[in-house]
Amino acid sequence: MLRVSDVTSFITCPRLAYFRIHHWVERATEYHAAREIYLSLRKGYGYEWAFERFSTLFPESEDVFRAAASKFRMSDELEGLQPVAWEVHFESERLGLRGVVDEVLEGDRFLVVMLTKNSEEFTFRERMRLAALCAISGMDGGYAYYAYDGKLMFYSASRRDRYNLLRLLEKLRRIEKGFLPERKESERCEFCEYRESCETKPSTFLSRFF
Ligand code: SF4
């Protein structure tokens, strides 16, 4: 079954989705740390508890946690949203897709933590992540909380987003079955955790038409 994160990986780089689906490597990121901080503060615990949880999963990554903690902001706007559950997993057999929302809120809405936002619009990548969460949770909208900017934004799934999501899932399904997309060099390649494996796997003729 695919994960919602496979959808966003695919938008970043189709090959990245291939490697994450077939050769998953877990590594600590500021996103993981910011999410733990958010959950701990919303549940009434503090930064220490957030670090306890984070370091249990990523024992050698205190510097990552410190970096996230120094940028993290909690907005007063969140006080108007009442959580009824945290870290809720959803999956859709029909779509072959699973994922997790950070909070389920009163009023049939969800909330997920993101990091930064410097515009008033959602990017395509953000819309697809949120549309995927709507599709698996059965809710028609939810919030993104940008933890480094203290910014809350509401998303409502459009028909166009739902359609684009289905198109992405079709492509991901092929990757899941073993299809390797064409390699496209980008800025991300420089710090990609799969760079070595990626460079040794040649693109095929067919992958150009993917
Ligand atoms: S090295 Fe570049 S092309 Fe290869 S998976 Fe990473 S980001 Fe994609």
JSON list of N, CA and C in Angstrom, two decimals, residues 28-63:
[
{"chain": "A", "resi": 28, "resn": "ALA", "atom": "N", "xyz": [16.62, 11.42, 10.59]},
{"chain": "A", "resi": 28, "resn": "ALA", "atom": "CA", "xyz": [15.99, 12.50, 11.36]},
{"chain": "A", "resi": 28, "resn": "ALA", "atom": "C", "xyz": [15.98, 13.79, 10.56]},
{"chain": "A", "resi": 29, "resn": "THR", "atom": "N", "xyz": [14.86, 14.48, 10.57]},
{"chain": "A", "resi": 29, "resn": "THR", "atom": "CA", "xyz": [14.78, 15.79, 9.93]},
{"chain": "A", "resi": 29, "resn": "THR", "atom": "C", "xyz": [14.15, 16.78, 10.91]},
{"chain": "A", "resi": 30, "resn": "GLU", "atom": "N", "xyz": [14.28, 18.06, 10.59]},
{"chain": "A", "resi": 30, "resn": "GLU", "atom": "CA", "xyz": [13.66, 19.07, 11.45]},
{"chain": "A", "resi": 30, "resn": "GLU", "atom": "C", "xyz": [12.13, 18.91, 11.44]},
{"chain": "A", "resi": 31, "resn": "TYR", "atom": "N", "xyz": [11.61, 18.39, 10.35]},
{"chain": "A", "resi": 31, "resn": "TYR", "atom": "CA", "xyz": [10.16, 18.15, 10.30]},
{"chain": "A", "resi": 31, "resn": "TYR", "atom": "C", "xyz": [9.74, 17.17, 11.40]},
{"chain": "A", "resi": 32, "resn": "HIS", "atom": "N", "xyz": [10.49, 16.07, 11.55]},
{"chain": "A", "resi": 32, "resn": "HIS", "atom": "CA", "xyz": [10.16, 15.11, 12.61]},
{"chain": "A", "resi": 32, "resn": "HIS", "atom": "C", "xyz": [10.18, 15.79, 13.97]},
{"chain": "A", "resi": 33, "resn": "ALA", "atom": "N", "xyz": [11.21, 16.61, 14.18]},
{"chain": "A", "resi": 33, "resn": "ALA", "atom": "CA", "xyz": [11.36, 17.27, 15.48]},
{"chain": "A", "resi": 33, "resn": "ALA", "atom": "C", "xyz": [10.22, 18.28, 15.71]},
{"chain": "A", "resi": 34, "resn": "ALA", "atom": "N", "xyz": [9.91, 19.08, 14.69]},
{"chain": "A", "resi": 34, "resn": "ALA", "atom": "CA", "xyz": [8.85, 20.11, 14.84]},
{"chain": "A", "resi": 34, "resn": "ALA", "atom": "C", "xyz": [7.51, 19.44, 15.12]},
{"chain": "A", "resi": 35, "resn": "ARG", "atom": "N", "xyz": [7.29, 18.30, 14.50]},
{"chain": "A", "resi": 35, "resn": "ARG", "atom": "CA", "xyz": [6.04, 17.57, 14.72]},
{"chain": "A", "resi": 35, "resn": "ARG", "atom": "C", "xyz": [5.94, 17.08, 16.17]},
{"chain": "A", "resi": 36, "resn": "GLU", "atom": "N", "xyz": [7.04, 16.57, 16.70]},
{"chain": "A", "resi": 36, "resn": "GLU", "atom": "CA", "xyz": [7.03, 16.12, 18.10]},
{"chain": "A", "resi": 36, "resn": "GLU", "atom": "C", "xyz": [6.80, 17.30, 19.05]},
{"chain": "A", "resi": 37, "resn": "ILE", "atom": "N", "xyz": [7.40, 18.43, 18.73]},
{"chain": "A", "resi": 37, "resn": "ILE", "atom": "CA", "xyz": [7.21, 19.61, 19.59]},
{"chain": "A", "resi": 37, "resn": "ILE", "atom": "C", "xyz": [5.74, 20.04, 19.55]},
{"chain": "A", "resi": 38, "resn": "TYR", "atom": "N", "xyz": [5.18, 20.09, 18.35]},
{"chain": "A", "resi": 38, "resn": "TYR", "atom": "CA", "xyz": [3.78, 20.48, 18.22]},
{"chain": "A", "resi": 38, "resn": "TYR", "atom": "C", "xyz": [2.88, 19.56, 19.04]},
{"chain": "A", "resi": 39, "resn": "LEU", "atom": "N", "xyz": [3.05, 18.25, 18.85]},
{"chain": "A", "resi": 39, "resn": "LEU", "atom": "CA", "xyz": [2.18, 17.29, 19.54]},
{"chain": "A", "resi": 39, "resn": "LEU", "atom": "C", "xyz": [2.34, 17.40, 21.05]},
{"chain": "A", "resi": 40, "resn": "SER", "atom": "N", "xyz": [3.57, 17.55, 21.52]},
{"chain": "A", "resi": 40, "resn": "SER", "atom": "CA", "xyz": [3.78, 17.63, 22.97]},
{"chain": "A", "resi": 40, "resn": "SER", "atom": "C", "xyz": [3.14, 18.89, 23.55]},
{"chain": "A", "resi": 41, "resn": "LEU", "atom": "N", "xyz": [3.32, 20.02, 22.88]},
{"chain": "A", "resi": 41, "resn": "LEU", "atom": "CA", "xyz": [2.76, 21.26, 23.42]},
{"chain": "A", "resi": 41, "resn": "LEU", "atom": "C", "xyz": [1.23, 21.23, 23.38]},
{"chain": "A", "resi": 42, "resn": "ARG", "atom": "N", "xyz": [0.67, 20.69, 22.31]},
{"chain": "A", "resi": 42, "resn": "ARG", "atom": "CA", "xyz": [-0.80, 20.64, 22.21]},
{"chain": "A", "resi": 42, "resn": "ARG", "atom": "C", "xyz": [-1.41, 19.69, 23.23]},
{"chain": "A", "resi": 43, "resn": "LYS", "atom": "N", "xyz": [-0.64, 18.66, 23.62]},
{"chain": "A", "resi": 43, "resn": "LYS", "atom": "CA", "xyz": [-1.15, 17.71, 24.61]},
{"chain": "A", "resi": 43, "resn": "LYS", "atom": "C", "xyz": [-0.90, 18.20, 26.03]},
{"chain": "A", "resi": 44, "resn": "GLY", "atom": "N", "xyz": [-0.25, 19.35, 26.17]},
{"chain": "A", "resi": 44, "resn": "GLY", "atom": "CA", "xyz": [-0.01, 19.90, 27.50]},
{"chain": "A", "resi": 44, "resn": "GLY", "atom": "C", "xyz": [1.32, 19.51, 28.10]},
{"chain": "A", "resi": 45, "resn": "TYR", "atom": "N", "xyz": [2.20, 18.90, 27.33]},
{"chain": "A", "resi": 45, "resn": "TYR", "atom": "CA", "xyz": [3.55, 18.59, 27.81]},
{"chain": "A", "resi": 45, "resn": "TYR", "atom": "C", "xyz": [4.48, 19.68, 27.30]},
{"chain": "A", "resi": 46, "resn": "GLY", "atom": "N", "xyz": [5.77, 19.51, 27.54]},
{"chain": "A", "resi": 46, "resn": "GLY", "atom": "CA", "xyz": [6.69, 20.56, 27.12]},
{"chain": "A", "resi": 46, "resn": "GLY", "atom": "C", "xyz": [7.71, 20.07, 26.12]},
{"chain": "A", "resi": 47, "resn": "TYR", "atom": "N", "xyz": [8.75, 20.90, 25.95]},
{"chain": "A", "resi": 47, "resn": "TYR", "atom": "CA", "xyz": [9.81, 20.57, 25.00]},
{"chain": "A", "resi": 47, "resn": "TYR", "atom": "C", "xyz": [10.60, 19.32, 25.43]},
{"chain": "A", "resi": 48, "resn": "GLU", "atom": "N", "xyz": [10.72, 19.14, 26.75]},
{"chain": "A", "resi": 48, "resn": "GLU", "atom": "CA", "xyz": [11.50, 17.99, 27.23]},
{"chain": "A", "resi": 48, "resn": "GLU", "atom": "C", "xyz": [10.85, 16.67, 26.81]},
{"chain": "A", "resi": 49, "resn": "TRP", "atom": "N", "xyz": [9.53, 16.67, 26.92]},
{"chain": "A", "resi": 49, "resn": "TRP", "atom": "CA", "xyz": [8.80, 15.45, 26.53]},
{"chain": "A", "resi": 49, "resn": "TRP", "atom": "C", "xyz": [8.92, 15.23, 25.01]},
{"chain": "A", "resi": 50, "resn": "ALA", "atom": "N", "xyz": [8.87, 16.34, 24.28]},
{"chain": "A", "resi": 50, "resn": "ALA", "atom": "CA", "xyz": [9.04, 16.23, 22.82]},
{"chain": "A", "resi": 50, "resn": "ALA", "atom": "C", "xyz": [10.41, 15.62, 22.50]},
{"chain": "A", "resi": 51, "resn": "PHE", "atom": "N", "xyz": [11.42, 16.07, 23.24]},
{"chain": "A", "resi": 51, "resn": "PHE", "atom": "CA", "xyz": [12.77, 15.54, 22.98]},
{"chain": "A", "resi": 51, "resn": "PHE", "atom": "C", "xyz": [12.86, 14.07, 23.36]},
{"chain": "A", "resi": 52, "resn": "GLU", "atom": "N", "xyz": [12.18, 13.71, 24.45]},
{"chain": "A", "resi": 52, "resn": "GLU", "atom": "CA", "xyz": [12.16, 12.30, 24.88]},
{"chain": "A", "resi": 52, "resn": "GLU", "atom": "C", "xyz": [11.63, 11.42, 23.75]},
{"chain": "A", "resi": 53, "resn": "ARG", "atom": "N", "xyz": [10.53, 11.85, 23.15]},
{"chain": "A", "resi": 53, "resn": "ARG", "atom": "CA", "xyz": [9.93, 11.07, 22.05]},
{"chain": "A", "resi": 53, "resn": "ARG", "atom": "C", "xyz": [10.84, 11.06, 20.83]},
{"chain": "A", "resi": 54, "resn": "PHE", "atom": "N", "xyz": [11.33, 12.24, 20.48]},
{"chain": "A", "resi": 54, "resn": "PHE", "atom": "CA", "xyz": [12.17, 12.36, 19.27]},
{"chain": "A", "resi": 54, "resn": "PHE", "atom": "C", "xyz": [13.45, 11.53, 19.41]},
{"chain": "A", "resi": 55, "resn": "SER", "atom": "N", "xyz": [14.11, 11.64, 20.57]},
{"chain": "A", "resi": 55, "resn": "SER", "atom": "CA", "xyz": [15.41, 10.97, 20.72]},
{"chain": "A", "resi": 55, "resn": "SER", "atom": "C", "xyz": [15.25, 9.45, 20.87]},
{"chain": "A", "resi": 56, "resn": "THR", "atom": "N", "xyz": [14.05, 9.00, 21.22]},
{"chain": "A", "resi": 56, "resn": "THR", "atom": "CA", "xyz": [13.81, 7.56, 21.24]},
{"chain": "A", "resi": 56, "resn": "THR", "atom": "C", "xyz": [13.87, 7.00, 19.82]},
{"chain": "A", "resi": 57, "resn": "LEU", "atom": "N", "xyz": [13.34, 7.77, 18.89]},
{"chain": "A", "resi": 57, "resn": "LEU", "atom": "CA", "xyz": [13.36, 7.34, 17.49]},
{"chain": "A", "resi": 57, "resn": "LEU", "atom": "C", "xyz": [14.71, 7.64, 16.82]},
{"chain": "A", "resi": 58, "resn": "PHE", "atom": "N", "xyz": [15.28, 8.81, 17.17]},
{"chain": "A", "resi": 58, "resn": "PHE", "atom": "CA", "xyz": [16.52, 9.28, 16.51]},
{"chain": "A", "resi": 58, "resn": "PHE", "atom": "C", "xyz": [17.55, 9.65, 17.58]},
{"chain": "A", "resi": 59, "resn": "PRO", "atom": "N", "xyz": [18.23, 8.65, 18.15]},
{"chain": "A", "resi": 59, "resn": "PRO", "atom": "CA", "xyz": [19.09, 8.90, 19.32]},
{"chain": "A", "resi": 59, "resn": "PRO", "atom": "C", "xyz": [20.30, 9.80, 19.06]},
{"chain": "A", "resi": 60, "resn": "GLU", "atom": "N", "xyz": [20.79, 9.86, 17.83]},
{"chain": "A", "resi": 60, "resn": "GLU", "atom": "CA", "xyz": [22.02, 10.64, 17.58]},
{"chain": "A", "resi": 60, "resn": "GLU", "atom": "C", "xyz": [21.74, 12.01, 16.97]},
{"chain": "A", "resi": 61, "resn": "SER", "atom": "N", "xyz": [20.55, 12.55, 17.16]},
{"chain": "A", "resi": 61, "resn": "SER", "atom": "CA", "xyz": [20.18, 13.73, 16.37]},
{"chain": "A", "resi": 61, "resn": "SER", "atom": "C", "xyz": [19.76, 14.94, 17.22]},
{"chain": "A", "resi": 62, "resn": "GLU", "atom": "N", "xyz": [20.44, 15.14, 18.34]},
{"chain": "A", "resi": 62, "resn": "GLU", "atom": "CA", "xyz": [20.07, 16.25, 19.22]},
{"chain": "A", "resi": 62, "resn": "GLU", "atom": "C", "xyz": [20.17, 17.60, 18.50]},
{"chain": "A", "resi": 63, "resn": "ASP", "atom": "N", "xyz": [21.20, 17.74, 17.63]},
{"chain": "A", "resi": 63, "resn": "ASP", "atom": "CA", "xyz": [21.37, 19.01, 16.91]},
{"chain": "A", "resi": 63, "resn": "ASP", "atom": "C", "xyz": [20.17, 19.32, 16.01]}
]
